[in-house]
PDB file of C-alpha atoms and ligand atoms in Angstrom:
ATOM      1  CA  MET Z 694      25.971  -2.618  35.826  1.00  0.00           C
ATOM      2  CA  GLN Z 695      24.882  -2.960  32.155  1.00  0.00           C
ATOM      3  CA  ASP Z 696      21.275  -3.212  31.005  1.00  0.00           C
ATOM      4  CA  ALA Z 697      20.163  -6.664  29.811  1.00  0.00           C
ATOM      5  CA  PRO Z 698      20.568  -6.892  26.010  1.00  0.00           C
ATOM      6  CA  PHE Z 699      17.387  -6.203  24.085  1.00  0.00           C
ATOM      7  CA  GLN Z 700      15.510  -9.375  22.907  1.00  0.00           C
ATOM      8  CA  SER Z 701      13.172  -9.120  20.014  1.00  0.00           C
ATOM      9  CA  GLN Z 702       9.795 -10.738  20.273  1.00  0.00           C
ATOM     10  CA  SER Z 703       7.785 -12.231  17.444  1.00  0.00           C
ATOM     11  CA  ILE Z 704       4.124 -11.241  17.447  1.00  0.00           C
ATOM     12  CA  ALA Z 705       1.569 -12.949  15.294  1.00  0.00           C
ATOM     13  CA  LEU Z 706      -0.031 -10.466  12.854  1.00  0.00           C
ATOM     14  CA  CYS Z 707      -2.303 -12.181  10.408  1.00  0.00           C
ATOM     15  CA  PRO Z 708      -2.703 -15.246   8.258  1.00  0.00           C
ATOM     16  CA  SER Z 709      -0.657 -15.031   5.019  1.00  0.00           C
ATOM     17  CA  SER Z 710      -3.836 -15.047   2.964  1.00  0.00           C
ATOM     18  CA  ALA Z 711      -4.813 -11.661   4.397  1.00  0.00           C
ATOM     19  CA  LEU Z 712      -2.013  -9.987   2.375  1.00  0.00           C
ATOM     20  CA  LEU Z 713      -2.306  -9.989  -1.334  1.00  0.00           C
ATOM     21  CA  ASN Z 714       0.297  -8.560  -3.755  1.00  0.00           C
ATOM     22  CA  SER Z 715      -0.118  -4.715  -3.859  1.00  0.00           C
ATOM     23  CA  GLY Z 716      -3.431  -5.108  -2.047  1.00  0.00           C
ATOM     24  CA  LEU Z 717      -4.860  -3.758   1.226  1.00  0.00           C
ATOM     25  CA  ALA Z 718      -2.546  -3.570   4.260  1.00  0.00           C
ATOM     26  CA  VAL Z 719      -3.089  -5.180   7.610  1.00  0.00           C
ATOM     27  CA  PRO Z 720      -2.786  -2.505  10.370  1.00  0.00           C
ATOM     28  CA  PHE Z 721      -1.436  -3.125  13.889  1.00  0.00           C
ATOM     29  CA  ASP Z 722      -0.764  -1.135  16.973  1.00  0.00           C
ATOM     30  CA  VAL Z 723       2.817  -0.509  18.083  1.00  0.00           C
ATOM     31  CA  GLN Z 724       4.519   1.612  20.700  1.00  0.00           C
ATOM     32  CA  TYR Z 725       7.097   3.837  19.032  1.00  0.00           C
ATOM     33  CA  GLY Z 726       9.126   6.203  21.112  1.00  0.00           C
ATOM     34  CA  GLY Z 727       6.628   5.676  23.956  1.00  0.00           C
ATOM     35  CA  GLN Z 728       3.639   6.615  21.819  1.00  0.00           C
ATOM     36  CA  THR Z 729       0.919   4.388  20.503  1.00  0.00           C
ATOM     37  CA  CYS Z 730       1.159   4.373  16.695  1.00  0.00           C
ATOM     38  CA  LEU Z 731      -0.088   2.297  13.840  1.00  0.00           C
ATOM     39  CA  GLY Z 732       2.069   0.009  11.831  1.00  0.00           C
ATOM     40  CA  PHE Z 733       0.979  -1.597   8.551  1.00  0.00           C
ATOM     41  CA  ALA Z 734       2.050  -4.673   6.608  1.00  0.00           C
ATOM     42  CA  VAL Z 735       1.707  -5.159   2.864  1.00  0.00           C
ATOM     43  CA  ARG Z 736       2.657  -7.788   0.391  1.00  0.00           C
ATOM     44  CA  TYR Z 737       4.650  -6.739  -2.627  1.00  0.00           C
ATOM     45  CA  ALA Z 738       6.133  -9.107  -5.253  1.00  0.00           C
ATOM     46  CA  ASP Z 739       5.226 -12.032  -2.955  1.00  0.00           C
ATOM     47  CA  LYS Z 740       7.089 -10.687   0.077  1.00  0.00           C
ATOM     48  CA  VAL Z 741       5.720  -9.060   3.217  1.00  0.00           C
ATOM     49  CA  TYR Z 742       7.013  -5.730   4.355  1.00  0.00           C
ATOM     50  CA  ALA Z 743       5.887  -3.535   7.297  1.00  0.00           C
ATOM     51  CA  TYR Z 744       6.433   0.092   8.268  1.00  0.00           C
ATOM     52  CA  LEU Z 745       5.194   2.558  10.725  1.00  0.00           C
ATOM     53  CA  ASN Z 746       2.215   4.399   9.293  1.00  0.00           C
ATOM     54  CA  ARG Z 747       3.983   7.724   9.523  1.00  0.00           C
ATOM     55  CA  CYS Z 748       5.066   9.823   6.552  1.00  0.00           C
ATOM     56  CA  SER Z 749       8.640  11.099   6.694  1.00  0.00           C
ATOM     57  CA  HIS Z 750       7.488  14.492   5.376  1.00  0.00           C
ATOM     58  CA  VAL Z 751       5.008  15.339   8.165  1.00  0.00           C
ATOM     59  CA  PRO Z 752       4.414  12.678  10.732  1.00  0.00           C
ATOM     60  CA  MET Z 753       0.915  11.842   9.543  1.00  0.00           C
ATOM     61  CA  GLU Z 754      -0.785   8.545   8.609  1.00  0.00           C
ATOM     62  CA  MET Z 755      -0.517   7.854   5.001  1.00  0.00           C
ATOM     63  CA  ASP Z 756      -3.340   5.677   3.745  1.00  0.00           C
ATOM     64  CA  TYR Z 757      -5.767   7.449   1.437  1.00  0.00           C
ATOM     65  CA  GLN Z 758      -8.565   4.987   2.273  1.00  0.00           C
ATOM     66  CA  PRO Z 759      -8.382   2.711   5.242  1.00  0.00           C
ATOM     67  CA  ASN Z 760      -5.477   0.293   4.730  1.00  0.00           C
ATOM     68  CA  ARG Z 761      -4.957   1.437   1.095  1.00  0.00           C
ATOM     69  CA  PHE Z 762      -1.372   2.504   0.564  1.00  0.00           C
ATOM     70  CA  PHE Z 763      -0.416   1.465  -2.956  1.00  0.00           C
ATOM     71  CA  ASP Z 764      -0.698   3.975  -5.797  1.00  0.00           C
ATOM     72  CA  MET Z 765      -2.659   3.122  -9.008  1.00  0.00           C
ATOM     73  CA  THR Z 766       0.339   1.239 -10.428  1.00  0.00           C
ATOM     74  CA  GLY Z 767       0.556  -1.054  -7.466  1.00  0.00           C
ATOM     75  CA  HIS Z 768       4.303  -0.490  -7.270  1.00  0.00           C
ATOM     76  CA  TRP Z 769       4.682   2.400  -4.832  1.00  0.00           C
ATOM     77  CA  ILE Z 770       3.433   3.236  -1.403  1.00  0.00           C
ATOM     78  CA  MET Z 771       1.937   6.767  -1.673  1.00  0.00           C
ATOM     79  CA  CYS Z 772       1.177   9.185   1.119  1.00  0.00           C
ATOM     80  CA  ALA Z 773      -2.374  10.599   0.694  1.00  0.00           C
ATOM     81  CA  THR Z 774      -1.504  14.017   2.041  1.00  0.00           C
ATOM     82  CA  HIS Z 775       1.134  15.435  -0.385  1.00  0.00           C
ATOM     83  CA  GLY Z 776       1.883  12.416  -2.616  1.00  0.00           C
ATOM     84  CA  ALA Z 777       5.297  11.290  -1.384  1.00  0.00           C
ATOM     85  CA  GLN Z 778       6.049   7.845  -2.902  1.00  0.00           C
ATOM     86  CA  TYR Z 779       8.084   5.179  -1.191  1.00  0.00           C
ATOM     87  CA  ASP Z 780       9.615   1.940  -2.390  1.00  0.00           C
ATOM     88  CA  PRO Z 781       7.588  -0.904  -0.702  1.00  0.00           C
ATOM     89  CA  ARG Z 782      10.678  -3.120  -0.574  1.00  0.00           C
ATOM     90  CA  THR Z 783      12.820  -0.644   1.317  1.00  0.00           C
ATOM     91  CA  GLY Z 784      10.674   2.237   2.534  1.00  0.00           C
ATOM     92  CA  ARG Z 785      13.068   4.663   0.767  1.00  0.00           C
ATOM     93  CA  CYS Z 786      11.705   7.757  -0.865  1.00  0.00           C
ATOM     94  CA  ARG Z 787      11.113   7.572  -4.598  1.00  0.00           C
ATOM     95  CA  SER Z 788       9.541  10.938  -5.222  1.00  0.00           C
ATOM     96  CA  GLY Z 789       7.736  13.817  -3.561  1.00  0.00           C
ATOM     97  CA  PRO Z 790       8.451  15.766  -0.425  1.00  0.00           C
ATOM     98  CA  CYS Z 791       9.819  12.991   1.823  1.00  0.00           C
ATOM     99  CA  ARG Z 792      12.371  13.826   4.427  1.00  0.00           C
ATOM    100  CA  GLY Z 793      13.832  10.340   4.668  1.00  0.00           C
ATOM    101  CA  ALA Z 794      12.541   6.809   4.544  1.00  0.00           C
ATOM    102  CA  LEU Z 795       9.684   5.046   6.287  1.00  0.00           C
ATOM    103  CA  VAL Z 796      10.413   3.427   9.638  1.00  0.00           C
ATOM    104  CA  PRO Z 797      10.759  -0.298   8.873  1.00  0.00           C
ATOM    105  CA  ILE Z 798       9.312  -3.060  11.034  1.00  0.00           C
ATOM    106  CA  ALA Z 799      10.802  -6.552  10.651  1.00  0.00           C
ATOM    107  CA  THR Z 800       8.431  -9.325   9.580  1.00  0.00           C
ATOM    108  CA  THR Z 801       8.629 -13.004   8.862  1.00  0.00           C
ATOM    109  CA  GLU Z 802       6.265 -15.362   7.346  1.00  0.00           C
ATOM    110  CA  VAL Z 803       6.260 -18.831   8.818  1.00  0.00           C
ATOM    111  CA  GLY Z 804       3.858 -21.477   7.567  1.00  0.00           C
ATOM    112  CA  ASP Z 805       0.638 -19.609   6.842  1.00  0.00           C
ATOM    113  CA  MET Z 806       1.228 -16.834   9.388  1.00  0.00           C
ATOM    114  CA  VAL Z 807       2.886 -13.482   9.313  1.00  0.00           C
ATOM    115  CA  TYR Z 808       4.656 -12.162  12.309  1.00  0.00           C
ATOM    116  CA  TRP Z 809       6.150  -8.794  13.217  1.00  0.00           C
ATOM    117  CA  HIS Z 810       9.126  -8.404  15.396  1.00  0.00           C
ATOM    118  CA  THR Z 811       9.686  -5.874  18.128  1.00  0.00           C
ATOM    119  CA  ALA Z 812      12.836  -3.687  18.173  1.00  0.00           C
ATOM    120  CA  TYR Z 813      14.384  -1.399  20.781  1.00  0.00           C
ATOM    121  CA  ASN Z 814      12.175   1.404  19.577  1.00  0.00           C
ATOM    122  CA  LEU Z 815       9.146  -0.720  18.493  1.00  0.00           C
ATOM    123  CA  LYS Z 816       7.182  -2.540  21.194  1.00  0.00           C
ATOM    124  CA  PRO Z 817       3.844  -4.146  21.510  1.00  0.00           C
ATOM    125  CA  ILE Z 818       1.070  -2.227  23.242  1.00  0.00           C
ATOM    126  CA  PRO Z 819       0.967  -3.313  26.890  1.00  0.00           C
ATOM    127  CA  PHE Z 820      -2.324  -4.979  27.971  1.00  0.00           C
TER     128      PHE Z 820
HETATM  129  S1  FES C1567       2.575  14.261   4.823  1.00  0.00           S
HETATM  130 FE1  FES C1567       3.112  12.705   3.454  1.00  0.00          FE
HETATM  131  S2  FES C1567       3.758  13.723   1.726  1.00  0.00           S
HETATM  132 FE2  FES C1567       3.325  15.299   3.094  1.00  0.00          FE
END
């Protein structure tokens, strides 16, 4: 017998106004690979993007101050530990000691709300 197909859930994250272009991120808890981790959502060039807060170089959180991920130019997500830079639109490495891309988390913006979407490897924290 086959497992039931995975069905993604949409989870309300924050009002749209909480995310400004190249501004502070909104963090949220996710279960990734059975562990509780942090995700973060940012807005860049008017679109919302979200990733697991885990550098591809060493699996550490990346913000250099709470919820601050963008470098001084406002164009790159930068890891505070060794300076890896990632493209906020794709999570791909731009420079530094990355070992791959960031783990993306799907988002949508409907009306004035931002939602993140579960995936087979990204689940909400059970209550
Ligand atoms: S841990 Fe992020 S660059 Fe090394």
